[in-house]
Every structure is written in C-alpha cells, then in structure tokens.
XYZ file of C-alpha atoms in Angstrom:
593
model
C 67.862 34.360 -33.306
C 67.908 35.778 -29.483
C 64.116 37.801 -30.885
C 62.520 34.301 -32.033
C 63.163 33.088 -28.515
C 61.857 35.917 -26.762
C 58.362 36.061 -28.912
C 57.909 32.153 -27.627
C 59.313 32.969 -24.604
C 56.475 35.749 -23.867
C 54.563 33.001 -25.708
C 54.582 30.500 -22.230
C 54.159 33.367 -19.894
C 51.451 34.195 -21.545
C 49.454 31.135 -21.974
C 51.114 30.102 -18.166
C 49.252 33.264 -16.878
C 45.136 31.765 -18.189
C 45.901 28.491 -18.440
C 44.603 26.307 -15.840
C 45.250 23.783 -13.415
C 44.009 20.329 -13.178
C 43.655 18.441 -10.605
C 41.851 14.537 -10.271
C 41.599 12.356 -7.880
C 40.673 8.694 -7.810
C 39.284 6.906 -5.586
C 39.525 3.311 -6.592
C 40.197 0.701 -3.221
C 39.050 3.383 -0.512
C 38.794 0.877 1.439
C 42.072 0.672 1.894
C 42.514 4.373 3.046
C 44.728 4.586 -0.587
C 43.749 7.223 -3.902
C 45.686 7.950 -6.871
C 45.777 12.221 -7.380
C 47.447 13.582 -10.842
C 48.238 17.133 -11.169
C 48.135 18.819 -14.780
C 50.788 22.058 -14.285
C 50.675 24.180 -17.645
C 53.103 24.842 -19.714
C 56.445 26.344 -17.549
C 59.626 27.777 -19.458
C 62.280 27.769 -16.206
C 64.559 25.165 -15.505
C 62.679 22.908 -12.646
C 59.216 23.675 -11.007
C 58.823 23.448 -7.708
C 55.850 21.067 -6.381
C 54.591 20.781 -3.049
C 52.107 19.340 -0.171
C 51.823 21.958 2.396
C 53.165 20.731 5.879
C 49.638 22.124 6.947
C 46.550 23.483 6.606
C 44.537 26.401 7.614
C 42.715 26.664 10.693
C 45.170 23.850 12.574
C 47.964 26.328 13.702
C 50.386 22.806 13.391
C 52.674 21.627 11.449
C 51.156 17.646 10.734
C 53.402 16.645 7.744
C 51.022 16.232 5.542
C 53.330 15.455 2.480
C 54.367 11.544 4.447
C 51.347 10.346 3.031
C 52.621 10.245 -0.942
C 53.858 7.293 -1.893
C 54.576 6.741 -6.194
C 55.641 10.600 -7.491
C 56.222 10.804 -11.661
C 56.504 13.331 -13.308
C 56.072 13.516 -17.108
C 55.865 16.026 -19.779
C 53.128 17.239 -22.094
C 54.442 14.675 -24.426
C 54.619 11.404 -21.859
C 58.438 11.319 -21.297
C 59.723 10.383 -18.312
C 61.237 14.117 -16.321
C 63.617 14.041 -14.004
C 63.107 15.061 -10.299
C 64.257 15.080 -6.906
C 62.591 15.634 -3.651
C 64.505 19.050 -1.701
C 62.697 18.766 1.475
C 60.250 17.835 3.537
C 57.164 18.958 2.013
C 58.589 19.683 -2.169
C 59.202 17.707 -5.013
C 61.504 19.974 -7.887
C 60.399 18.117 -11.121
C 63.968 19.193 -13.795
C 63.443 20.700 -17.007
C 64.570 20.116 -20.772
C 62.829 23.011 -22.187
C 59.695 24.650 -22.507
C 56.784 22.409 -21.346
C 53.125 20.713 -19.103
C 54.447 19.322 -16.727
C 51.712 15.889 -15.174
C 52.412 14.761 -12.110
C 51.050 11.576 -10.571
C 50.918 10.470 -7.185
C 49.552 8.369 -4.774
C 47.689 9.366 -1.384
C 46.852 7.914 2.195
C 44.201 9.407 3.394
C 43.265 7.559 7.100
C 43.686 10.802 9.292
C 39.945 11.697 10.193
C 40.510 13.552 13.485
C 43.031 16.028 11.113
C 40.067 17.307 9.143
C 42.948 17.376 6.093
C 42.672 13.522 4.839
C 40.171 10.982 5.151
C 39.396 7.696 2.222
C 36.939 4.497 3.578
C 34.633 2.668 2.267
C 31.869 4.966 3.080
C 33.280 8.405 1.967
C 36.023 10.303 1.771
C 36.934 13.911 3.000
C 38.965 15.770 0.851
C 40.700 19.463 2.023
C 43.978 19.715 -1.080
C 46.047 20.283 1.864
C 45.984 16.870 2.533
C 46.142 15.398 -1.306
C 46.452 18.354 -3.566
C 50.254 18.931 -4.157
C 50.948 23.190 -6.072
C 53.603 25.098 -7.330
C 54.350 28.587 -6.169
C 54.669 29.326 -10.039
C 50.518 28.700 -10.379
C 49.301 29.253 -7.110
C 47.136 32.040 -9.076
C 45.994 30.032 -11.881
C 42.423 28.603 -11.486
C 42.514 25.022 -10.748
C 39.434 22.945 -12.232
C 39.035 18.824 -9.905
C 38.299 15.530 -10.879
C 36.625 13.122 -8.656
C 36.992 9.318 -9.405
C 34.288 8.241 -7.354
C 31.944 4.400 -6.666
C 28.470 4.871 -8.422
C 26.304 5.492 -5.606
C 28.692 8.606 -3.466
C 27.069 12.319 -3.647
C 30.289 14.773 -4.028
C 29.418 18.607 -1.984
C 31.863 21.248 -1.265
C 31.514 25.540 -1.939
C 34.163 25.201 -4.862
C 31.712 25.240 -7.665
C 30.353 22.660 -10.030
C 31.846 22.764 -13.414
C 29.726 20.574 -15.672
C 29.356 17.594 -13.679
C 27.975 16.360 -10.179
C 31.569 15.244 -9.212
C 33.547 18.356 -10.327
C 34.344 21.730 -9.125
C 36.289 24.874 -9.684
C 37.527 27.772 -7.830
C 39.396 30.198 -9.037
C 43.057 29.387 -7.224
C 44.765 27.227 -4.820
C 44.128 28.850 -2.121
C 40.531 29.056 -2.428
C 40.967 25.148 -3.301
C 42.810 24.386 0.181
C 39.690 26.910 1.788
C 36.662 24.652 0.581
C 37.076 21.515 0.653
C 35.293 18.290 -0.186
C 32.843 15.586 0.897
C 31.677 12.632 -1.126
C 30.092 9.887 -0.439
C 27.290 7.926 1.368
C 26.115 11.211 3.110
C 22.385 12.664 3.985
C 21.810 16.142 2.629
C 19.416 18.797 3.479
C 19.023 22.480 1.884
C 17.291 25.959 2.526
C 17.421 29.746 2.234
C 17.453 32.732 4.641
C 18.258 36.034 3.495
C 18.338 35.184 0.198
C 21.131 33.971 0.465
C 21.839 29.341 -0.412
C 22.572 26.349 2.485
C 23.392 23.121 2.318
C 24.175 20.108 5.548
C 25.701 17.461 4.364
C 25.923 14.582 7.185
C 28.364 11.515 7.452
C 27.727 8.453 9.111
C 24.857 7.641 11.698
C 24.519 9.594 14.655
C 22.069 10.515 17.928
C 21.387 13.804 15.616
C 18.111 15.878 15.806
C 18.179 16.699 11.620
C 15.007 18.997 11.907
C 16.227 21.075 14.916
C 19.855 21.468 13.554
C 17.841 23.299 10.306
C 16.289 25.600 12.621
C 18.754 26.237 14.644
C 20.967 26.933 11.797
C 18.841 28.814 10.117
C 18.531 31.085 12.704
C 22.558 31.171 13.270
C 22.993 32.432 9.670
C 20.529 35.178 10.514
C 22.178 36.571 12.969
C 25.329 38.461 10.839
C 24.125 41.844 10.859
C 24.647 41.669 14.096
C 28.055 42.546 13.879
C 29.101 43.466 10.338
C 27.931 44.989 7.586
C 27.515 41.958 5.222
C 27.635 38.681 3.919
C 31.177 37.285 2.365
C 28.766 34.666 0.718
C 25.988 33.732 -1.097
C 26.125 29.694 -0.446
C 27.500 28.205 2.309
C 28.449 24.622 3.465
C 27.333 22.914 6.908
C 29.803 19.469 6.893
C 28.735 17.076 9.605
C 30.696 14.302 10.403
C 29.236 12.187 12.829
C 32.234 9.883 13.904
C 33.196 6.588 16.047
C 35.291 9.054 18.060
C 36.376 11.879 16.120
C 36.162 15.185 16.857
C 36.780 19.252 16.434
C 35.616 21.892 13.583
C 37.753 23.805 11.069
C 36.725 26.731 8.909
C 37.276 27.486 5.453
C 36.147 30.482 2.848
C 32.586 28.932 2.619
C 32.204 26.308 4.652
C 32.914 24.151 7.050
C 33.526 20.980 8.505
C 32.448 20.479 11.977
C 32.944 16.507 14.123
C 30.940 15.220 16.644
C 31.252 11.241 18.054
C 28.490 9.661 16.551
C 25.984 9.774 20.047
C 27.258 12.802 20.805
C 23.943 15.157 19.806
C 21.362 14.238 21.210
C 21.204 15.640 25.494
C 20.654 19.240 25.444
C 24.633 19.277 27.067
C 25.598 17.811 23.383
C 23.147 19.454 20.678
C 24.702 23.029 22.466
C 28.488 22.075 22.133
C 27.822 21.312 18.256
C 25.407 24.461 17.951
C 28.145 26.246 19.419
C 30.708 25.026 17.200
C 29.029 25.978 14.319
C 28.700 29.344 15.325
C 32.330 29.203 16.104
C 32.750 28.104 12.492
C 30.213 30.529 11.225
C 31.519 33.595 12.399
C 34.627 33.016 11.422
C 33.363 33.430 8.207
C 34.485 37.133 8.513
C 36.482 36.884 11.620
C 39.385 34.796 9.689
C 38.325 33.926 5.959
C 37.081 37.291 5.372
C 40.214 39.265 7.421
C 42.744 38.280 9.125
C 46.557 39.079 11.345
C 49.198 40.951 8.752
C 51.119 37.421 9.997
C 48.388 34.950 7.430
C 48.870 37.335 5.044
C 49.203 35.217 2.879
C 49.361 31.567 4.214
C 52.660 30.215 3.680
C 51.458 26.133 3.399
C 55.051 24.859 4.105
C 56.791 26.990 7.101
C 54.835 28.398 10.386
C 53.026 31.789 9.835
C 53.866 32.969 12.871
C 50.882 36.324 14.132
C 50.981 37.886 17.902
C 46.967 38.405 17.240
C 45.831 34.894 16.797
C 43.778 35.492 20.297
C 41.138 38.091 18.343
C 41.606 35.149 14.401
C 40.104 32.335 17.540
C 39.657 33.843 21.047
C 37.529 36.784 19.803
C 35.718 34.193 17.624
C 34.626 31.752 21.240
C 33.446 35.049 22.629
C 30.927 36.018 20.056
C 29.706 33.049 19.445
C 27.642 32.719 22.588
C 26.386 36.294 21.717
C 24.961 34.921 18.806
C 23.353 32.128 20.174
C 21.666 34.479 22.781
C 20.200 36.884 20.471
C 19.720 34.367 17.825
C 17.082 32.946 20.444
C 19.123 28.884 20.262
C 20.276 28.843 23.854
C 18.508 30.849 26.961
C 20.992 33.446 29.445
C 20.843 30.987 31.830
C 23.206 28.280 29.723
C 25.047 31.513 28.525
C 26.022 31.460 31.845
C 26.592 28.211 32.179
C 29.115 28.455 29.423
C 30.577 30.894 30.588
C 30.993 29.773 34.323
C 33.435 27.635 32.864
C 35.677 29.856 30.961
C 36.232 31.891 34.146
C 36.721 29.438 36.705
C 39.046 27.255 33.705
C 41.470 31.061 33.584
C 41.616 30.678 37.198
C 42.535 27.506 37.926
C 45.243 28.092 35.268
C 48.373 29.266 36.918
C 50.307 29.901 33.656
C 48.046 33.091 33.068
C 50.222 34.407 35.731
C 52.800 34.040 32.863
C 51.751 34.542 29.365
C 50.543 36.722 27.871
C 47.549 36.807 25.064
C 49.758 37.962 22.341
C 52.840 36.052 23.496
C 50.617 32.729 23.280
C 49.562 34.006 19.976
C 53.058 33.991 18.532
C 53.815 30.410 20.234
C 50.502 28.750 19.146
C 52.480 27.047 16.070
C 54.615 25.145 19.451
C 52.816 25.136 22.453
C 53.157 21.856 23.757
C 49.630 20.693 25.663
C 49.829 19.387 29.610
C 51.081 19.788 32.937
C 53.297 22.534 31.833
C 51.355 23.979 29.781
C 48.985 24.293 32.317
C 51.344 25.339 35.029
C 53.342 27.609 32.530
C 51.322 28.629 29.703
C 47.436 29.204 28.864
C 46.209 29.838 25.817
C 44.693 32.056 22.018
C 40.863 30.324 22.981
C 40.443 31.111 26.600
C 43.048 34.055 26.866
C 41.803 35.665 23.740
C 37.945 35.025 24.567
C 38.020 36.428 28.617
C 39.758 39.884 26.731
C 37.475 40.094 24.195
C 35.041 40.541 27.166
C 37.155 42.589 29.113
C 36.731 44.900 26.145
C 33.474 44.682 24.978
C 32.524 45.502 28.656
C 34.826 47.873 28.930
C 33.486 49.957 26.062
C 30.457 49.432 27.133
C 30.188 51.024 30.257
C 32.217 54.416 28.860
C 29.847 54.896 26.263
C 27.008 54.143 28.320
C 25.838 51.011 26.432
C 26.925 53.028 22.349
C 30.478 51.258 21.890
C 30.828 47.514 21.475
C 34.078 45.748 20.860
C 31.708 44.117 18.259
C 32.113 47.858 16.404
C 36.087 47.019 16.597
C 35.139 43.928 14.514
C 33.297 45.927 11.683
C 35.482 48.370 11.098
C 38.508 45.095 10.880
C 35.929 43.862 8.005
C 35.223 47.106 6.823
C 38.984 48.515 6.645
C 40.850 45.055 6.172
C 39.203 42.512 4.071
C 41.391 39.753 2.563
C 44.169 40.846 0.351
C 45.079 42.766 3.225
C 46.339 41.314 6.668
C 45.550 44.039 10.101
C 48.065 44.716 12.513
C 47.718 45.565 16.689
C 48.407 49.624 15.729
C 45.426 48.560 13.450
C 42.954 47.635 15.768
C 44.039 50.303 18.242
C 44.167 53.060 15.730
C 40.246 51.640 15.441
C 39.479 51.895 18.749
C 41.015 55.078 19.091
C 38.857 56.795 16.449
C 35.345 54.655 17.946
C 36.544 56.047 21.269
C 38.755 58.956 20.989
C 41.217 57.147 23.415
C 43.829 56.524 23.737
C 44.469 52.097 24.321
C 47.622 52.143 23.797
C 48.504 51.419 28.316
C 45.280 49.260 28.083
C 46.765 46.470 25.719
C 50.084 46.838 27.382
C 48.465 46.034 29.935
C 45.715 43.407 28.911
C 47.985 41.863 25.800
C 50.978 42.561 26.374
C 51.631 41.454 29.932
C 49.406 38.864 31.304
C 45.515 40.360 32.220
C 44.934 40.523 35.718
C 40.970 40.636 35.178
C 38.534 41.532 37.644
C 35.684 39.484 37.405
C 34.017 40.735 40.736
C 34.543 44.314 39.026
C 33.621 43.560 35.151
C 30.849 41.060 35.369
C 29.081 43.506 38.226
C 28.946 45.962 35.281
C 26.646 44.082 33.607
C 24.725 43.032 36.491
C 26.392 39.687 37.375
C 28.227 38.005 39.923
C 30.260 35.260 39.972
C 29.787 33.958 43.592
C 29.526 30.036 45.252
C 26.611 28.323 45.693
C 24.640 28.824 48.752
C 25.520 25.658 50.200
C 28.704 25.001 49.411
C 31.045 23.213 51.862
C 35.105 23.744 52.637
C 37.125 20.649 52.154
C 40.826 20.091 52.498
C 43.005 19.364 48.878
C 46.272 18.919 47.197
C 45.767 21.483 44.526
C 45.631 18.481 41.971
C 43.721 16.125 39.623
C 44.421 12.440 39.749
C 42.926 9.691 37.393
C 43.220 5.747 38.134
C 45.323 4.425 36.770
C 45.084 0.391 37.717
C 44.670 0.456 40.705
C 46.736 3.358 41.291
C 45.883 6.811 41.411
C 47.759 9.128 38.768
C 48.679 12.776 39.381
C 47.947 14.195 35.821
C 48.039 18.136 36.905
C 49.689 19.673 40.120
C 49.013 23.103 40.085
C 52.037 25.477 40.474
C 52.260 26.299 44.163
C 49.655 24.609 45.153
C 49.993 22.902 48.152
C 51.341 19.244 46.030
C 53.615 20.765 43.838
C 54.894 22.383 47.846
C 55.549 19.332 49.323
C 57.566 18.232 45.722
C 54.659 16.207 43.796
C 55.074 15.848 39.790
C 52.930 14.283 37.578
C 53.024 10.817 36.812
C 53.089 10.922 41.131
C 51.259 7.954 41.753
C 49.569 8.740 45.028
C 49.680 5.126 47.530
C 48.359 6.246 50.556
C 47.825 9.160 53.081
C 49.033 8.608 56.542
C 49.742 5.042 55.789
C 46.513 4.879 55.194
C 45.713 3.513 51.185
C 44.216 5.534 49.027
C 42.051 3.090 46.194
C 40.174 5.657 43.837
C 38.968 8.253 45.195
C 42.020 10.916 46.615
C 39.365 13.904 47.943
C 37.712 10.422 49.616
C 40.737 10.094 51.802
C 40.813 13.910 52.254
C 37.386 14.259 53.877
C 38.559 13.257 57.715
C 40.951 16.905 57.501
C 40.925 20.190 57.208
C 42.306 22.728 55.687
C 45.790 23.391 57.266
C 46.517 19.917 58.120
C 49.949 18.115 57.678
C 49.646 14.753 56.621
C 52.112 12.407 54.987
C 51.856 11.256 51.227
C 53.586 7.523 50.096
C 53.651 7.119 46.486
C 55.621 6.041 43.838
C 57.924 7.716 41.256
C 60.581 5.634 39.066
C 58.952 2.606 40.593
C 60.241 3.488 43.993
C 57.990 4.223 46.777
C 58.941 6.928 48.637
C 56.913 9.622 51.300
C 56.528 13.437 51.701
C 54.911 15.646 54.223
C 52.107 18.199 53.095
C 50.335 20.811 54.333
C 46.254 20.555 52.976
C 45.299 23.497 51.329
C 41.083 24.668 51.514
C 38.982 23.731 48.431
C 35.871 22.909 47.726
C 33.227 20.518 46.303
C 31.557 23.005 44.629
C 32.601 25.615 42.423
C 31.971 29.276 42.232
C 29.210 30.327 39.527
C 27.727 33.236 37.383
C 24.257 34.368 37.820
C 22.100 37.101 37.777
C 22.475 39.380 40.275
C 19.319 40.031 41.712
C 20.035 43.653 43.029
C 21.153 44.558 39.891
C 20.205 48.498 38.822
C 18.217 50.437 35.544
C 21.992 50.584 34.260
C 23.505 47.479 34.627
C 20.564 45.663 33.304
C 20.373 48.529 30.671
C 24.194 47.509 30.356
C 24.233 44.250 29.874
C 21.119 44.401 27.079
C 23.083 46.999 25.321
C 26.024 43.692 25.605
C 23.845 40.619 24.851
C 20.441 42.043 22.816
C 18.068 40.438 25.187
C 17.048 41.793 29.591
C 18.388 41.156 31.860
C 17.009 37.876 33.803
C 15.432 40.271 36.599
C 13.843 42.420 33.888
C 11.073 40.504 34.190
C 10.484 39.647 37.444
C-alpha cells in the first residue's frame, strides 16, 4: 500500500512539474471596468494550495494592495466540486484539498486604475499587467503559462509574450515572465519596424497630438544605441506601448516591452516630445539595467512583500543618467537640450535640503516607505535624482583619471556580463568591478558619496568636461522667503518651506496662508509683494493658521530672478573638450567654432 501511495504521489509531482497554468480573462462589460478571470492550476497533492495576487507590480516600489479589486472568488476541483477556501491575509486565498486534484479558480477583477499601470478596462481597451489581474501559487510559479482573452471582436491584442495559436492567446515560460509582459488589447494603432536584425512594435491607444512618423524615426535611432553601453541585446523583439490619456502619466519597464502614458495633448511641443522620447530611452535602458541584471534584494521578486535594497539608486538613477547620453549620441536631442535637462537636475538637487540628510543608499532602502511633500524635500531625496548625479560624478571621475579610456558604461557592461538574471549584484560586486577596471580602491569614494550624503562640487566636476554652472547675464537679485506657495481661493498657501531658510526661521510652515507683508495684502503673487524689498530687510508677515490670524517677523534672504544654467565653457581647453567627447560621444560645442 505504501509503495502504491509513493508511486501515486510521484506521478502527481511529475505531472505538476510540466503542466501549464492556464489563465483566461473575459471582458464582456468593459464600460463597467470589470473582467472575469479563470485560472486552472495543475494537479496538486498538497493539503492546501495558497493562491496569491501580487501586492505591488514591478517597476513601482510601492505596496498597491491590488487584491482590493477581487470579488466573487470561487474554487472547484477537477470534477467541478466546490472546494473550501479562506482568505488568510490581504493578498492570499488558501484553498483546502481533501485529495490530489487540479484546482480551478474564478473571480471578478475591478480594473479602473489607469495611472497605476497595473490594470485598466474600459469600453475602448484593457491594459493588463498580470500583477493586477492574475493570481499565482508559489507551487506552480515556475510552470509554463498560457493566457486567453475573450474581448470584443474589433479589439487587437499586443504583448511582448509569444502568441499561442490565436491573436488573443499568449504563452510565457513561467509566471515571472507573465508578470513582466503586459498586454494591451483594444482599439489601437499598430506599427512595426526592424533595426539591427530585431523586430519592434509600436502600439498606441488613444487620440493625441503625437507625430507617429517622428516617433518611429526616433525610436529606431534610440534602439540602435544599445551597443553604446552593452555588448549584446537581451531580446529579439520589443514592444513600445503608448497611452494618450485624459490625464494619467508615467511609464514602466518590462522584460521586452514598456508602457508609456502621457496626457493626449502633451506630445506636440518640442519640450513635451523630448519628455516622451526621454521616457522611452529610460525604459529602453531598463531592458538591461533591472530586467537583465538587478540588485540582489530584488532577486527573486517577492510579489506580496516589500523588496528592500540599498542599490535602487543604480537601478533607477543610473538609468535616468544614461537616457540623456543615448539621446545625444543618437542625434535625437542636441547638446543644448541636454544642458537644459542637466540644469534642471542639478538645480533641483541643490534646492533640496534633504540631500544633506539622506544618502543614496538610505533613500534606496527606504523607497518603499518614503513619503512625498515638504518633509521629504527637507529631510530626504530620491533614487532618480540622487542616483543620476552620483552616476555622473562617478562617470566623470573614471573618465578623468583614465584620460577618457574608462567610464561608468564599462561598469554596467560588466554588471550585464557577470550578473545576468537569475543572479543579483551587491555593493561589493560593484566596488570589485571598479577596482578590477581601474586598479584603484573605491571604498572611500563609496563611503563618501553613496553611504553618506553626497557633497558634489559641480563647478569642479563639470569643469573637467568643459562646462560651466553659472548665473545668466542680466540675472537680478531679489528678496525671498525661501518658500513656494500656490493660490487657494484668493490666499497664498505655502506648499514648501525650505529647511533653514527665511520662512523656516520665522516659524512658518506648509499650509500657512499668507495674508499680508508689512500689513499690505498679498493677493496672487508673493514675488510681486517683495519687489520693493531687498535681502536683509525685516518684514512682518500676517498669516492664517488653524483659522486664526497670526503675525511673525521675517528677515528676507537673497534670491535671483533667474537660476543658474549649465553651458559650454567658451574657453574650454583641448583636454576638457576631449574628455567631453569621451563622456557624451559627440564633440564639445566649441570644437567646431
């Protein structure tokens, strides 16, 4: 009897080792944003099967509580008999099994969260990120999966996954591939092109002021720049998904695709278009950095818990840093446009008091719990901003010390070659790469710039590549209270009070409503009310807090009507211009003058 039982169990586990997990999504009432999901799990001999819906999605390091959209959960065995189940936490349903059986799950999903890029259904399309739609079991996470869509007849379905015999059916090697391969299905425009022997697709949902021909031209230029950093491409086919929306914006990288969302009227101007193509570059770089190699703390993804790591500044910040390089090298953007973007990044960093408090490693680890708003700006920073500038500082240091022969691109090339999935890399791995590359120990540099708040001397750093960070000619000094405010019903409400600044020292804080300066009513523009004053003047500020009028004295600080800008140094020498060429891949602007 024991032998027969052992043989039976061996057969069960042998079967489950290769059986597919089959998903079906039926969209019959898209105008109500709901879909019906069915999942067929293979034969299981366990006493129970825990079935989960992710609590977050890849590319967004934030718990989203995606299980809140599930209703009408039901479980049956292979004969259609109802199985007992219970929900044991926010994202897990435990199905009890009396005997070995396959398990069939049905539930309704509510999908009306377009901006989260996890799930959305309406009468024109559905955006399907598996994180927001499809439950999984750790027992079958490594098994092949199929997805079948029942959607309106006129809809087109596109995904980075392979088609599985029909236009609305897809297959993937396992659940992890499914999660990283969203589906765009609906009424959309579809375009294809080839570059470097690889296939590319562009699918656009929504009307907008975009120029498709320009998008296709520049996307082709962009994807041909992969070899600027890496030795090979990790895909043979790539899908750009674009949503022209009524307000939602953002983007997310995936295994061999990306989803980019912008308001439908935010494609036309040059600035808006550059924002779009920069986003495309960012997500394209993620195909390597994060999707082909990523920090150890993200390996493997734990879909129902926070995945902490101190290197998210590399995953996101370095990606932000490289995006401008690829745009310049491909000729999509000019050096002047690059200088404009870099100016915004540097000035934003310098205007963030939190850069003196929180290091890149700390903000990386705390990404999951970091809050926004005034406190975050005064006492924290973020992985994108800080990571991009630390990447630049390291890049220019490498270039400078090697006379342009070594760069930060070499570091990422080594990460790709040595730490491909499923391996993750650590801070020690990066420091080892740096030492192997340069024969120098970067431990002290790392301690000063990554594990401690970085204090970057931008004049010195940018000077090495022939750039200046200076105030524009004609910039005029003006009095300031070191705060930002917005008009709220005729009153100016403070939205940010810079730590240590004039308003801060006077005891003002966010949400205080400024009424008057020296008893003169402040209407719409705080700057206009300060035009007759100079730095050092003491003024009275009448403000409302907790619905009571109060007064404080404030000493005005010095500001300027124009911020500093990054420009090419007209007197750059040959060494600086050569280093600029090694850095950006194009000539210094003064080279041809």
